[in-house]
mmCIF file of C-alpha atoms in Angstrom:
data_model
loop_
_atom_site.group_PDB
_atom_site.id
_atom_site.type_symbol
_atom_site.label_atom_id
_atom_site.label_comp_id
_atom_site.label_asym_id
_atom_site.label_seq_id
_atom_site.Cartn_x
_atom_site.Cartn_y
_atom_site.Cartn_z
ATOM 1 C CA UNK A 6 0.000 0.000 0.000
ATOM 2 C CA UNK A 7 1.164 3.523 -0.309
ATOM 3 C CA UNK A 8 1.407 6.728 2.170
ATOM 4 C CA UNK A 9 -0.937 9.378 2.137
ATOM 5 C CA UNK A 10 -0.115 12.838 3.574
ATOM 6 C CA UNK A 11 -2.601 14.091 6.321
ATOM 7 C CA UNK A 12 -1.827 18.293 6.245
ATOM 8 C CA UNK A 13 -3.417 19.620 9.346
ATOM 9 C CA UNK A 14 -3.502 22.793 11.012
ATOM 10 C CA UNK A 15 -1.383 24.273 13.497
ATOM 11 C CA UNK A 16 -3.623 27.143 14.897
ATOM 12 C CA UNK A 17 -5.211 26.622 18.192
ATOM 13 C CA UNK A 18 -7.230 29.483 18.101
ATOM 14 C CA UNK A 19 -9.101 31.589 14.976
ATOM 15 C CA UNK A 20 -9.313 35.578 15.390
ATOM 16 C CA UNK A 21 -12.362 36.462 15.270
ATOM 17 C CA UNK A 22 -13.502 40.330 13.909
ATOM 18 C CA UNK A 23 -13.428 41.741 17.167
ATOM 19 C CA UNK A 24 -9.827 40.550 18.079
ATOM 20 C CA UNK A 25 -11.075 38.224 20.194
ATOM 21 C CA UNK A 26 -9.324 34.670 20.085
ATOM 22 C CA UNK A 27 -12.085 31.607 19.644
ATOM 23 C CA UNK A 28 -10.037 28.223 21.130
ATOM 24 C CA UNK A 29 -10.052 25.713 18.155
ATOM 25 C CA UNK A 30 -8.067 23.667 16.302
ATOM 26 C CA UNK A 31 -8.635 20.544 13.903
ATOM 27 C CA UNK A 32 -12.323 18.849 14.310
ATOM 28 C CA UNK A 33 -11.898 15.278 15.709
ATOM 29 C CA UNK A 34 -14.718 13.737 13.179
ATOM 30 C CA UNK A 35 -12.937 15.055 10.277
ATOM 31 C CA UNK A 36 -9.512 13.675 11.035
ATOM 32 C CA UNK A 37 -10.708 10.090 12.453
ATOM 33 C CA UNK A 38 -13.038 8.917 10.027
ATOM 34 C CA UNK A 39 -10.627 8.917 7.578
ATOM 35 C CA UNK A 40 -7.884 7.892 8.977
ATOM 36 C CA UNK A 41 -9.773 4.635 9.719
ATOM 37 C CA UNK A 42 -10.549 4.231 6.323
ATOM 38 C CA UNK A 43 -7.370 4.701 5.119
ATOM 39 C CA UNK A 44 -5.685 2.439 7.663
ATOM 40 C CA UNK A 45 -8.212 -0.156 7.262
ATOM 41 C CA UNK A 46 -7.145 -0.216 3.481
ATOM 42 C CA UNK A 47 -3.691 -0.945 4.765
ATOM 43 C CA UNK A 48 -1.954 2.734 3.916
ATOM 44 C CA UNK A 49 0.313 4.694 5.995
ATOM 45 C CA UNK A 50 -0.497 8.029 7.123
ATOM 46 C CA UNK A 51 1.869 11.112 7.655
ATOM 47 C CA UNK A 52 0.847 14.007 9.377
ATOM 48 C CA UNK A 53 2.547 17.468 8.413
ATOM 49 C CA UNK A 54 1.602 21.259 9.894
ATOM 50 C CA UNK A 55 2.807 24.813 9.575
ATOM 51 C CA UNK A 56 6.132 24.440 12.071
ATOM 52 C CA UNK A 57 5.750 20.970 12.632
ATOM 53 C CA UNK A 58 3.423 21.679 16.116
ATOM 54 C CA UNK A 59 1.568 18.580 17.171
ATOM 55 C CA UNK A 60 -1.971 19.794 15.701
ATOM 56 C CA UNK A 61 -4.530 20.875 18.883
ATOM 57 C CA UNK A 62 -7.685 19.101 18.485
ATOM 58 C CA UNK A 63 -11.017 21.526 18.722
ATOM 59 C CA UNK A 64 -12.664 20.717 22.183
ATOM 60 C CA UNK A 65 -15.799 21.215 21.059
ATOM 61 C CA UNK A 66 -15.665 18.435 18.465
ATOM 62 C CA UNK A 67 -15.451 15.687 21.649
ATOM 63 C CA UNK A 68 -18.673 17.243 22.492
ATOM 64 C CA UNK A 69 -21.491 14.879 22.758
ATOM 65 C CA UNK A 70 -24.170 17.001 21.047
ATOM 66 C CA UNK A 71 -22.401 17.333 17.723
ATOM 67 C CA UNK A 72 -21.182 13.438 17.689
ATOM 68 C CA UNK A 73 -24.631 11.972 18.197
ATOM 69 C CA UNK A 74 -24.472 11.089 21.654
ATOM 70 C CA UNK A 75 -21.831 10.087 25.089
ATOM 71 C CA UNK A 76 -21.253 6.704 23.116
ATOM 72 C CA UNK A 77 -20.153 8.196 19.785
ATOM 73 C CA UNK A 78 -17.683 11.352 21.449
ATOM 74 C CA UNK A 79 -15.895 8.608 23.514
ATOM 75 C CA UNK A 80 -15.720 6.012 20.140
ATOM 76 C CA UNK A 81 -14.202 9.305 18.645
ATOM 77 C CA UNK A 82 -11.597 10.579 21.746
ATOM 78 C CA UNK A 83 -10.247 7.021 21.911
ATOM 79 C CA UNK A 84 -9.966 6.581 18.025
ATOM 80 C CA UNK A 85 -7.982 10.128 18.206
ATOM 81 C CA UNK A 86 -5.430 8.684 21.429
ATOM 82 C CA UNK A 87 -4.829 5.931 18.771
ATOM 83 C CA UNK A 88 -3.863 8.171 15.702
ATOM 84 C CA UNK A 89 -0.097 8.436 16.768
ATOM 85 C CA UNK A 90 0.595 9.723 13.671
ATOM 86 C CA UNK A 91 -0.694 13.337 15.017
ATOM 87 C CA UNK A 92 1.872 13.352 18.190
ATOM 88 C CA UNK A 93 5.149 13.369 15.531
ATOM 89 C CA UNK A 94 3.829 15.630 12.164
ATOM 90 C CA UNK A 95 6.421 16.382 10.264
ATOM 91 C CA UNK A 96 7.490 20.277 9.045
ATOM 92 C CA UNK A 97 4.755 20.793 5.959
ATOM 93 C CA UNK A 98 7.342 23.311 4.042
ATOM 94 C CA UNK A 99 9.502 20.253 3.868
ATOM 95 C CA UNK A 100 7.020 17.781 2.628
ATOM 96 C CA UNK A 101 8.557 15.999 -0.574
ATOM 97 C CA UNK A 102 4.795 15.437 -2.779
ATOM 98 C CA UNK A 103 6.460 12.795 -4.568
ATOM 99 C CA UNK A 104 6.367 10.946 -1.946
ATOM 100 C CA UNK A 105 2.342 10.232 -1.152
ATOM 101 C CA UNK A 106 -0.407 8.782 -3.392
ATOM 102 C CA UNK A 107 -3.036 11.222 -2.002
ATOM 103 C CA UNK A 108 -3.366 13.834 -0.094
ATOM 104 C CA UNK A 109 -6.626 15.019 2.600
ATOM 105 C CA UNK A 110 -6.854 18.109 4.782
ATOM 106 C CA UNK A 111 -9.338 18.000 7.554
ATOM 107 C CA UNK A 112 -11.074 20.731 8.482
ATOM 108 C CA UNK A 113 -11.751 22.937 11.814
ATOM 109 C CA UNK A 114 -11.569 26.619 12.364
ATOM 110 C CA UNK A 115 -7.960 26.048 13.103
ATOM 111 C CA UNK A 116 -7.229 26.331 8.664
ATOM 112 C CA UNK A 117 -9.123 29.832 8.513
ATOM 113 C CA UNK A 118 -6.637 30.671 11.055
ATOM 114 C CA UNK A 119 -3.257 29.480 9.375
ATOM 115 C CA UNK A 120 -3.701 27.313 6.103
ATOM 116 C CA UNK A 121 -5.694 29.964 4.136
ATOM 117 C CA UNK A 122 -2.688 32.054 3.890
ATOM 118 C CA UNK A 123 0.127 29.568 4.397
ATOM 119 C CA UNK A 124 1.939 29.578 1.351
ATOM 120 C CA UNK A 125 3.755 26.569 1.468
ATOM 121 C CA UNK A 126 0.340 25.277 2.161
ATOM 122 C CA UNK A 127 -1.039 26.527 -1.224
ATOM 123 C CA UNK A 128 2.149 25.348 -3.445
ATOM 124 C CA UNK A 129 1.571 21.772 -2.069
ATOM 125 C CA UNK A 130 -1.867 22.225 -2.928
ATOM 126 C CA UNK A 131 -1.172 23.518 -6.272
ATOM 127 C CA UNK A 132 1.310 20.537 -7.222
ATOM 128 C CA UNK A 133 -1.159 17.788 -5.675
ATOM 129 C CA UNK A 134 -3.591 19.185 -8.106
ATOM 130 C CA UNK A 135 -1.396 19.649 -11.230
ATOM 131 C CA UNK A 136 -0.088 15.913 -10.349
ATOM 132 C CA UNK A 137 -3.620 14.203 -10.641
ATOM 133 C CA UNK A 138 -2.852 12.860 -7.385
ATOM 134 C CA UNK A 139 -6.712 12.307 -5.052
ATOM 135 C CA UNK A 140 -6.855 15.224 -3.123
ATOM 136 C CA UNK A 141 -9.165 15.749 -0.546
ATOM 137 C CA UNK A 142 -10.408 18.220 1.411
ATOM 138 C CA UNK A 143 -13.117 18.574 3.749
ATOM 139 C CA UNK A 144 -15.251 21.239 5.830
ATOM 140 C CA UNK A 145 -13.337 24.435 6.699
ATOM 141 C CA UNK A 146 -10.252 22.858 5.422
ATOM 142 C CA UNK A 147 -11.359 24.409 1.720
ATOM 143 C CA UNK A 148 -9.812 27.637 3.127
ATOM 144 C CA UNK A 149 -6.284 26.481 2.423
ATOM 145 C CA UNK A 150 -7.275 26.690 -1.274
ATOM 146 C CA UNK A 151 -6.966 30.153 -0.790
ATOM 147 C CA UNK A 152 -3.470 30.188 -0.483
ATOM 148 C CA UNK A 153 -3.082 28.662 -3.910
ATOM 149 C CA UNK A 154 -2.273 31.429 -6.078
ATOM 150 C CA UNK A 155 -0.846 31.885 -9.075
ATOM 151 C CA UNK A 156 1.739 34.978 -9.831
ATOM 152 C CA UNK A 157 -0.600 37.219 -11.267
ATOM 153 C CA UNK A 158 -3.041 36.418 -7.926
ATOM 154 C CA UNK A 159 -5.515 34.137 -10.042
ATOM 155 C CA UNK A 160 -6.229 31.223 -7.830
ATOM 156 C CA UNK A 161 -5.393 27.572 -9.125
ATOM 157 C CA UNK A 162 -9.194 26.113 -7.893
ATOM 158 C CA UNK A 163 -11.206 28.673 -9.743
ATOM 159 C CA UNK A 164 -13.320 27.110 -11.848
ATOM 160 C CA UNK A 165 -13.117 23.953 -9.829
ATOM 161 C CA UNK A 166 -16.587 22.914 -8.258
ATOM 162 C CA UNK A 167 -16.285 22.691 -4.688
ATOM 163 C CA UNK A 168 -18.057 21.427 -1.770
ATOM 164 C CA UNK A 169 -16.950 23.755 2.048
ATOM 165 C CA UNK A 170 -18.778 24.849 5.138
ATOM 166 C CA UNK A 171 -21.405 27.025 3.943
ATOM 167 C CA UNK A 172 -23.065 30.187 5.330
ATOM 168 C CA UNK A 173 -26.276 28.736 6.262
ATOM 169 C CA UNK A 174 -23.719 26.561 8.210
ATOM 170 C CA UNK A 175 -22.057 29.096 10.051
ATOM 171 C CA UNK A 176 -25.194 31.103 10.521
ATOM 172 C CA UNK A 177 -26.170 27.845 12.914
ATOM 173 C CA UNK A 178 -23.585 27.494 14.666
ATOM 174 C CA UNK A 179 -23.133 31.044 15.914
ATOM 175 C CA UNK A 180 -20.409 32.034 14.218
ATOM 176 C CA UNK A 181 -21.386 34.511 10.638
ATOM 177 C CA UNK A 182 -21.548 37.546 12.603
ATOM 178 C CA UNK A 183 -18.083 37.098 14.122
ATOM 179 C CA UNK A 184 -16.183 36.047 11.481
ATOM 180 C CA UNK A 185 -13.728 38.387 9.682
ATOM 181 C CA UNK A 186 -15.443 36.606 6.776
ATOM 182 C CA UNK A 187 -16.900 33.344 5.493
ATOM 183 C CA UNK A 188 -15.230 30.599 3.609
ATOM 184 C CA UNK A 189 -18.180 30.279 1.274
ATOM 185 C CA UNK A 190 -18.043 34.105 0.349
ATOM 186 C CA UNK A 191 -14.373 33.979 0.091
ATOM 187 C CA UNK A 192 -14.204 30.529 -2.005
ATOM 188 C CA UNK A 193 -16.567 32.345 -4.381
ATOM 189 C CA UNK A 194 -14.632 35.584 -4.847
ATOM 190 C CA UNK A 195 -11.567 33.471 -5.933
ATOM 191 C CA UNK A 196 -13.535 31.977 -8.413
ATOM 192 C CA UNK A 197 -13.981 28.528 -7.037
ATOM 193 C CA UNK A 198 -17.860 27.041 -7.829
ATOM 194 C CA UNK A 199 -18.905 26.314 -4.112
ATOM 195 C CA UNK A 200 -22.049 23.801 -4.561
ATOM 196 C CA UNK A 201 -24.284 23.969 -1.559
ATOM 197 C CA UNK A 202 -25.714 21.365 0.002
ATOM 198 C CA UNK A 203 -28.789 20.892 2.937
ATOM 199 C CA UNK A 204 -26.688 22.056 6.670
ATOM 200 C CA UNK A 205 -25.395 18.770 8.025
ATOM 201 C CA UNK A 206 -25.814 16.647 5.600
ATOM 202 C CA UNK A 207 -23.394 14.740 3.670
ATOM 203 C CA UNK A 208 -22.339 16.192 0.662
ATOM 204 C CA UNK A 209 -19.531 15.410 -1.242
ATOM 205 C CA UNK A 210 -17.810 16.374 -4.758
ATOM 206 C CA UNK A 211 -15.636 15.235 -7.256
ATOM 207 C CA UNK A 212 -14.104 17.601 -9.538
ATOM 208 C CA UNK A 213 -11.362 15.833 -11.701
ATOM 209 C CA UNK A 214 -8.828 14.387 -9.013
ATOM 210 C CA UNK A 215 -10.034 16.982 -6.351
ATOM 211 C CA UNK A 216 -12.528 15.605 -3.750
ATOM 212 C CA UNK A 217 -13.852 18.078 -1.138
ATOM 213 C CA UNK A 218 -16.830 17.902 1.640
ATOM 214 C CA UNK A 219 -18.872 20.398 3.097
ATOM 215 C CA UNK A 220 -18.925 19.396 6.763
ATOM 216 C CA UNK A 221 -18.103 16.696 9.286
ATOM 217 C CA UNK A 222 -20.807 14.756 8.291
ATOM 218 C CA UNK A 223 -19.237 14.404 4.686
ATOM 219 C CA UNK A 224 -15.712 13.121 6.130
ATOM 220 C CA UNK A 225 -16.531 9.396 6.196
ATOM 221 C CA UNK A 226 -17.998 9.474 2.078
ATOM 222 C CA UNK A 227 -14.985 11.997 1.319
ATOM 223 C CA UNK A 228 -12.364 9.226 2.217
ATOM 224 C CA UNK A 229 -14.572 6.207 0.247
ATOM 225 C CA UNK A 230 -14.373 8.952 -2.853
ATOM 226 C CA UNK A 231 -10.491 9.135 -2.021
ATOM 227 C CA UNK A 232 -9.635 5.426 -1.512
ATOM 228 C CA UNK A 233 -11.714 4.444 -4.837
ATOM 229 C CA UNK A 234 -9.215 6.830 -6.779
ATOM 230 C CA UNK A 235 -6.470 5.318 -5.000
ATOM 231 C CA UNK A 236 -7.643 1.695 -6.672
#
């Protein structure tokens, strides 16, 4: 089997408009049901962030109101104390692409903080997608495409139908009105055709080798999409 590159963030906190901090990080859903998948189909996963910080998972994704009850957040917590993989990431400027079949970036609020305008973030991004390499990307994790730029500022994505957290999505869960801004305003300004699904339901698309999903619902389908390219 071959390795695929987990790029999470590094940010344990998103600023939000009024300068406050919001505590965050990665969301637990979005990094465990794949990395089941992909382990149960016998690959190897690397984990690289901005620095090399071991990634801060987002509290509020152990909770047991968004994970469908006590029984699911503790199935969850314990499937996170086995992903090793996130207590040694390696340094993501120094990540060699050549050497993964795939790529995924789970989502959080922890990318609006520090993916969107990583640029060594957006390069990787742009040579995963120019390789024709499955790349997959899920929730708020779409705001690293930002970051992929070309030198005249066009993004690389535009044109590219997406799936990412939506408005309606971040009406509900309290956060539009404090947000510098929203990913599915910003995805659109770039260019990139954000398709909208129902809030909280699974919705995932494929655009050429680029898989995304709109929100931690759409992690589990997101890696099946992934691991059927990877066939």
């Amino acid at each position: 089997m071959s390795k695929i590159l987990f790029v999470v963030t590094g940010a344990d906190h998103w600023t939000l408009a009024d300068g406050t901090k919001h505590p965050t990080g990665f969301w637990a859903e979005e990094a465990v049901a794949p990395y089941q998948a992909f382990k149960a189909a016998g690959h190897e996963i690397v984990v690289a962030t901005p620095g090399g910080v071991v990634p801060t998972v987002d509290r509020g994704s152990l909770a047991p109101e968004v994970n469908g009850g006590q029984e699911n957040a503790d199935r969850i917590a314990a499937a996170l104390v086995g992903f090793s993989e996130l207590r040694s990431p390696v340094e993501l400027d120094e990540v060699d692409l050549d050497d993964y079949a795939a790529v995924f970036y789970p989502g959080g609020h922890g990318p609006m903080e520090d993916l969107a305008v990583h640029a060594g973030s957006g390069r990787l991004l742009t040579r995963a997608l120019e390789s024709g390499k499955p790349l997959g990307v899920v929730c708020h994790a779409p705001a690293a495409l930002l970051a992929a730029t070309r030198a005249d500022g066009t993004n690389v994505f535009a044109g590219y139908d997406v799936a990412a957290f939506t408005n309606a999505e971040e009406t509900q869960a309290g956060f539009a009105d404090k947000a510098k801004w929203l990913l599915q305003d910003r995805l659109t300004e770039a260019g990139v055709n954000v398709r909208v699904g129902e809030p909280w339901v699974p919705n995932v698309v494929v655009d050429r080798n680029l898989v995304t999903g709109q929100n931690p619902a759409s992690s589990a389908p997101l890696a099946a999409e992934l691991l059927g390219k990877l066939a």
